[in-house]
């Protein structure tokens, strides 16, 4: 079953020879990448043999000749052009990339937490080409980066916190994300007996990001 989030991930995959669908679960992303011709071959990996079997079962027979299924944790020794890693915590994604034999030429990432940490790591090694917020029941961050021989140019605080593309081209999903975060933060601060500088700083940067996004949308 392809959700809006998964479709967005598939559509963001750069054309490649070999794609690694890391932590593939049901294999939906890799299978769709094969169907649409985004990748000539897909290596499905998952630490769970049960999940990997689901991916194998879901893969149409006509595509199985272009698919490999490997039960392992992360990328390991796999050599691929592009890796898609989604639905995991950001620190787990960082661990996978840091322990890889070789970093892929491009990555498509969707961290569930610690997004800023992932963004910083990726920006030091790749050029970030897409960094957006997508609403699909809940809000998700999607980061796409490619090896251009140089790192991403220095980011502003807003870009580092919310994503380069979100700042340069704010969408309704991103604006709604900011409003939702601001609402949650106000509720936390309302129910809190003491003042926390960290919460105040978060509130200020949220207000600034929302003002910038709304100003851009009015142009």
PDB file of N, CA and C in Angstrom, residues 130-190:
ATOM      1  N   UNK A 130      16.829  18.563  -1.596  1.00  0.00           N
ATOM      2  CA  UNK A 130      15.428  18.654  -1.186  1.00  0.00           C
ATOM      3  C   UNK A 130      15.353  18.409   0.310  1.00  0.00           C
ATOM      4  N   UNK A 131      14.595  19.255   1.005  1.00  0.00           N
ATOM      5  CA  UNK A 131      14.478  19.127   2.456  1.00  0.00           C
ATOM      6  C   UNK A 131      13.127  19.707   2.849  1.00  0.00           C
ATOM      7  N   UNK A 132      12.121  18.849   2.906  1.00  0.00           N
ATOM      8  CA  UNK A 132      10.743  19.315   3.023  1.00  0.00           C
ATOM      9  C   UNK A 132       9.967  18.586   4.119  1.00  0.00           C
ATOM     10  N   UNK A 133       8.832  19.174   4.464  1.00  0.00           N
ATOM     11  CA  UNK A 133       7.891  18.570   5.399  1.00  0.00           C
ATOM     12  C   UNK A 133       6.671  18.100   4.623  1.00  0.00           C
ATOM     13  N   UNK A 134       6.267  16.856   4.853  1.00  0.00           N
ATOM     14  CA  UNK A 134       5.124  16.267   4.151  1.00  0.00           C
ATOM     15  C   UNK A 134       4.093  15.821   5.177  1.00  0.00           C
ATOM     16  N   UNK A 135       2.842  16.194   4.959  1.00  0.00           N
ATOM     17  CA  UNK A 135       1.762  15.776   5.849  1.00  0.00           C
ATOM     18  C   UNK A 135       1.053  14.563   5.271  1.00  0.00           C
ATOM     19  N   UNK A 136       1.074  13.479   6.049  1.00  0.00           N
ATOM     20  CA  UNK A 136       0.371  12.254   5.664  1.00  0.00           C
ATOM     21  C   UNK A 136      -0.165  11.619   6.947  1.00  0.00           C
ATOM     22  N   UNK A 137      -1.217  12.228   7.497  1.00  0.00           N
ATOM     23  CA  UNK A 137      -1.713  11.805   8.795  1.00  0.00           C
ATOM     24  C   UNK A 137      -0.949  12.472   9.916  1.00  0.00           C
ATOM     25  N   UNK A 138       0.376  12.490   9.812  1.00  0.00           N
ATOM     26  CA  UNK A 138       1.265  13.219  10.706  1.00  0.00           C
ATOM     27  C   UNK A 138       2.330  13.884   9.834  1.00  0.00           C
ATOM     28  N   UNK A 139       3.166  14.678  10.435  1.00  0.00           N
ATOM     29  CA  UNK A 139       4.176  15.407   9.668  1.00  0.00           C
ATOM     30  C   UNK A 139       5.477  14.607   9.583  1.00  0.00           C
ATOM     31  N   UNK A 140       6.030  14.552   8.376  1.00  0.00           N
ATOM     32  CA  UNK A 140       7.279  13.837   8.127  1.00  0.00           C
ATOM     33  C   UNK A 140       8.286  14.757   7.443  1.00  0.00           C
ATOM     34  N   UNK A 141       9.553  14.568   7.773  1.00  0.00           N
ATOM     35  CA  UNK A 141      10.628  15.292   7.094  1.00  0.00           C
ATOM     36  C   UNK A 141      11.274  14.380   6.060  1.00  0.00           C
ATOM     37  N   UNK A 142      11.465  14.895   4.856  1.00  0.00           N
ATOM     38  CA  UNK A 142      12.126  14.148   3.794  1.00  0.00           C
ATOM     39  C   UNK A 142      13.359  14.927   3.343  1.00  0.00           C
ATOM     40  N   UNK A 143      14.511  14.285   3.420  1.00  0.00           N
ATOM     41  CA  UNK A 143      15.777  14.913   3.034  1.00  0.00           C
ATOM     42  C   UNK A 143      16.397  14.114   1.889  1.00  0.00           C
ATOM     43  N   UNK A 144      16.699  14.792   0.793  1.00  0.00           N
ATOM     44  CA  UNK A 144      17.367  14.169  -0.348  1.00  0.00           C
ATOM     45  C   UNK A 144      18.689  14.899  -0.568  1.00  0.00           C
ATOM     46  N   UNK A 145      19.768  14.141  -0.706  1.00  0.00           N
ATOM     47  CA  UNK A 145      21.075  14.762  -0.885  1.00  0.00           C
ATOM     48  C   UNK A 145      21.910  13.951  -1.860  1.00  0.00           C
ATOM     49  N   UNK A 146      22.739  14.642  -2.634  1.00  0.00           N
ATOM     50  CA  UNK A 146      23.565  13.992  -3.641  1.00  0.00           C
ATOM     51  C   UNK A 146      25.018  14.423  -3.493  1.00  0.00           C
ATOM     52  N   UNK A 147      25.919  13.536  -3.869  1.00  0.00           N
ATOM     53  CA  UNK A 147      27.349  13.818  -3.795  1.00  0.00           C
ATOM     54  C   UNK A 147      27.762  14.655  -5.002  1.00  0.00           C
ATOM     55  N   UNK A 148      28.090  15.919  -4.732  1.00  0.00           N
ATOM     56  CA  UNK A 148      28.519  16.815  -5.809  1.00  0.00           C
ATOM     57  C   UNK A 148      29.983  17.203  -5.641  1.00  0.00           C
ATOM     58  N   UNK A 149      30.673  16.486  -4.759  1.00  0.00           N
ATOM     59  CA  UNK A 149      32.091  16.767  -4.542  1.00  0.00           C
ATOM     60  C   UNK A 149      32.340  17.863  -3.522  1.00  0.00           C
ATOM     61  N   UNK A 150      31.274  18.528  -3.098  1.00  0.00           N
ATOM     62  CA  UNK A 150      31.387  19.590  -2.099  1.00  0.00           C
ATOM     63  C   UNK A 150      30.239  19.444  -1.106  1.00  0.00           C
ATOM     64  N   UNK A 151      30.418  19.981   0.093  1.00  0.00           N
ATOM     65  CA  UNK A 151      29.320  19.919   1.066  1.00  0.00           C
ATOM     66  C   UNK A 151      28.243  20.949   0.745  1.00  0.00           C
ATOM     67  N   UNK A 152      27.160  20.894   1.472  1.00  0.00           N
ATOM     68  CA  UNK A 152      26.108  21.899   1.363  1.00  0.00           C
ATOM     69  C   UNK A 152      26.650  23.237   1.857  1.00  0.00           C
ATOM     70  N   UNK A 153      26.378  24.335   1.159  1.00  0.00           N
ATOM     71  CA  UNK A 153      26.800  25.656   1.666  1.00  0.00           C
ATOM     72  C   UNK A 153      26.286  25.874   3.084  1.00  0.00           C
ATOM     73  N   UNK A 154      26.989  26.681   3.876  1.00  0.00           N
ATOM     74  CA  UNK A 154      26.571  26.915   5.272  1.00  0.00           C
ATOM     75  C   UNK A 154      25.091  27.293   5.365  1.00  0.00           C
ATOM     76  N   UNK A 155      24.401  26.667   6.307  1.00  0.00           N
ATOM     77  CA  UNK A 155      22.979  26.901   6.469  1.00  0.00           C
ATOM     78  C   UNK A 155      22.723  27.962   7.534  1.00  0.00           C
ATOM     79  N   UNK A 156      21.639  28.677   7.373  1.00  0.00           N
ATOM     80  CA  UNK A 156      21.188  29.590   8.414  1.00  0.00           C
ATOM     81  C   UNK A 156      20.580  28.768   9.554  1.00  0.00           C
ATOM     82  N   UNK A 157      20.300  29.415  10.662  1.00  0.00           N
ATOM     83  CA  UNK A 157      19.686  28.704  11.785  1.00  0.00           C
ATOM     84  C   UNK A 157      18.323  28.149  11.395  1.00  0.00           C
ATOM     85  N   UNK A 158      17.552  28.921  10.632  1.00  0.00           N
ATOM     86  CA  UNK A 158      16.240  28.443  10.199  1.00  0.00           C
ATOM     87  C   UNK A 158      16.370  27.242   9.273  1.00  0.00           C
ATOM     88  N   UNK A 159      17.319  27.294   8.334  1.00  0.00           N
ATOM     89  CA  UNK A 159      17.520  26.176   7.404  1.00  0.00           C
ATOM     90  C   UNK A 159      17.971  24.928   8.148  1.00  0.00           C
ATOM     91  N   UNK A 160      18.845  25.115   9.111  1.00  0.00           N
ATOM     92  CA  UNK A 160      19.351  23.986   9.885  1.00  0.00           C
ATOM     93  C   UNK A 160      18.256  23.347  10.739  1.00  0.00           C
ATOM     94  N   UNK A 161      17.340  24.172  11.202  1.00  0.00           N
ATOM     95  CA  UNK A 161      16.276  23.690  12.087  1.00  0.00           C
ATOM     96  C   UNK A 161      15.099  23.107  11.329  1.00  0.00           C
ATOM     97  N   UNK A 162      14.732  23.747  10.202  1.00  0.00           N
ATOM     98  CA  UNK A 162      13.501  23.373   9.509  1.00  0.00           C
ATOM     99  C   UNK A 162      13.691  22.838   8.090  1.00  0.00           C
ATOM    100  N   UNK A 163      14.857  23.009   7.513  1.00  0.00           N
ATOM    101  CA  UNK A 163      15.088  22.472   6.170  1.00  0.00           C
ATOM    102  C   UNK A 163      15.223  23.555   5.110  1.00  0.00           C
ATOM    103  N   UNK A 164      16.211  23.389   4.239  1.00  0.00           N
ATOM    104  CA  UNK A 164      16.519  24.393   3.225  1.00  0.00           C
ATOM    105  C   UNK A 164      15.342  24.660   2.301  1.00  0.00           C
ATOM    106  N   UNK A 165      14.730  23.606   1.785  1.00  0.00           N
ATOM    107  CA  UNK A 165      13.624  23.780   0.837  1.00  0.00           C
ATOM    108  C   UNK A 165      12.402  24.361   1.515  1.00  0.00           C
ATOM    109  N   UNK A 166      12.164  23.984   2.755  1.00  0.00           N
ATOM    110  CA  UNK A 166      11.043  24.561   3.491  1.00  0.00           C
ATOM    111  C   UNK A 166      11.177  26.077   3.602  1.00  0.00           C
ATOM    112  N   UNK A 167      12.397  26.546   3.798  1.00  0.00           N
ATOM    113  CA  UNK A 167      12.627  27.983   3.943  1.00  0.00           C
ATOM    114  C   UNK A 167      12.532  28.691   2.595  1.00  0.00           C
ATOM    115  N   UNK A 168      13.124  28.107   1.562  1.00  0.00           N
ATOM    116  CA  UNK A 168      13.142  28.768   0.246  1.00  0.00           C
ATOM    117  C   UNK A 168      11.816  28.657  -0.494  1.00  0.00           C
ATOM    118  N   UNK A 169      11.067  27.584  -0.230  1.00  0.00           N
ATOM    119  CA  UNK A 169       9.808  27.366  -0.947  1.00  0.00           C
ATOM    120  C   UNK A 169       8.779  26.739  -0.009  1.00  0.00           C
ATOM    121  N   UNK A 170       8.268  27.522   0.936  1.00  0.00           N
ATOM    122  CA  UNK A 170       7.348  26.964   1.947  1.00  0.00           C
ATOM    123  C   UNK A 170       6.040  26.470   1.334  1.00  0.00           C
ATOM    124  N   UNK A 171       5.650  25.268   1.722  1.00  0.00           N
ATOM    125  CA  UNK A 171       4.394  24.680   1.263  1.00  0.00           C
ATOM    126  C   UNK A 171       3.340  24.789   2.362  1.00  0.00           C
ATOM    127  N   UNK A 172       2.107  24.463   2.018  1.00  0.00           N
ATOM    128  CA  UNK A 172       1.048  24.465   3.023  1.00  0.00           C
ATOM    129  C   UNK A 172       1.316  23.427   4.101  1.00  0.00           C
ATOM    130  N   UNK A 173       1.875  22.285   3.710  1.00  0.00           N
ATOM    131  CA  UNK A 173       2.209  21.248   4.700  1.00  0.00           C
ATOM    132  C   UNK A 173       3.200  21.786   5.727  1.00  0.00           C
ATOM    133  N   UNK A 174       4.214  22.500   5.239  1.00  0.00           N
ATOM    134  CA  UNK A 174       5.232  23.050   6.137  1.00  0.00           C
ATOM    135  C   UNK A 174       4.645  24.124   7.048  1.00  0.00           C
ATOM    136  N   UNK A 175       3.846  25.004   6.490  1.00  0.00           N
ATOM    137  CA  UNK A 175       3.222  26.063   7.295  1.00  0.00           C
ATOM    138  C   UNK A 175       2.306  25.464   8.357  1.00  0.00           C
ATOM    139  N   UNK A 176       1.554  24.447   7.979  1.00  0.00           N
ATOM    140  CA  UNK A 176       0.684  23.776   8.955  1.00  0.00           C
ATOM    141  C   UNK A 176       1.501  23.073  10.041  1.00  0.00           C
ATOM    142  N   UNK A 177       2.671  22.553   9.658  1.00  0.00           N
ATOM    143  CA  UNK A 177       3.574  21.946  10.640  1.00  0.00           C
ATOM    144  C   UNK A 177       4.019  22.979  11.666  1.00  0.00           C
ATOM    145  N   UNK A 178       4.427  24.161  11.185  1.00  0.00           N
ATOM    146  CA  UNK A 178       4.865  25.219  12.097  1.00  0.00           C
ATOM    147  C   UNK A 178       3.735  25.630  13.040  1.00  0.00           C
ATOM    148  N   UNK A 179       2.547  25.778  12.497  1.00  0.00           N
ATOM    149  CA  UNK A 179       1.398  26.153  13.330  1.00  0.00           C
ATOM    150  C   UNK A 179       1.092  25.084  14.372  1.00  0.00           C
ATOM    151  N   UNK A 180       1.205  23.837  13.968  1.00  0.00           N
ATOM    152  CA  UNK A 180       0.948  22.728  14.884  1.00  0.00           C
ATOM    153  C   UNK A 180       1.991  22.686  15.999  1.00  0.00           C
ATOM    154  N   UNK A 181       3.257  22.882  15.632  1.00  0.00           N
ATOM    155  CA  UNK A 181       4.330  22.891  16.630  1.00  0.00           C
ATOM    156  C   UNK A 181       4.161  24.060  17.593  1.00  0.00           C
ATOM    157  N   UNK A 182       3.776  25.224  17.058  1.00  0.00           N
ATOM    158  CA  UNK A 182       3.582  26.399  17.893  1.00  0.00           C
ATOM    159  C   UNK A 182       2.439  26.186  18.887  1.00  0.00           C
ATOM    160  N   UNK A 183       1.371  25.564  18.411  1.00  0.00           N
ATOM    161  CA  UNK A 183       0.225  25.275  19.277  1.00  0.00           C
ATOM    162  C   UNK A 183       0.625  24.322  20.401  1.00  0.00           C
ATOM    163  N   UNK A 184       1.374  23.272  20.068  1.00  0.00           N
ATOM    164  CA  UNK A 184       1.806  22.308  21.082  1.00  0.00           C
ATOM    165  C   UNK A 184       2.728  22.969  22.110  1.00  0.00           C
ATOM    166  N   UNK A 185       3.627  23.816  21.615  1.00  0.00           N
ATOM    167  CA  UNK A 185       4.578  24.464  22.505  1.00  0.00           C
ATOM    168  C   UNK A 185       3.875  25.432  23.455  1.00  0.00           C
ATOM    169  N   UNK A 186       2.910  26.169  22.937  1.00  0.00           N
ATOM    170  CA  UNK A 186       2.148  27.089  23.790  1.00  0.00           C
ATOM    171  C   UNK A 186       1.426  26.328  24.899  1.00  0.00           C
ATOM    172  N   UNK A 187       0.886  25.164  24.567  1.00  0.00           N
ATOM    173  CA  UNK A 187       0.179  24.360  25.560  1.00  0.00           C
ATOM    174  C   UNK A 187       1.132  23.860  26.645  1.00  0.00           C
ATOM    175  N   UNK A 188       2.320  23.448  26.223  1.00  0.00           N
ATOM    176  CA  UNK A 188       3.322  22.977  27.178  1.00  0.00           C
ATOM    177  C   UNK A 188       3.718  24.108  28.119  1.00  0.00           C
ATOM    178  N   UNK A 189       3.957  25.289  27.547  1.00  0.00           N
ATOM    179  CA  UNK A 189       4.386  26.433  28.346  1.00  0.00           C
ATOM    180  C   UNK A 189       3.272  26.922  29.273  1.00  0.00           C
ATOM    181  N   UNK A 190       2.026  26.780  28.826  1.00  0.00           N
ATOM    182  CA  UNK A 190       0.884  27.186  29.640  1.00  0.00           C
ATOM    183  C   UNK A 190       0.747  26.315  30.880  1.00  0.00           C
TER     184      UNK A 190
END
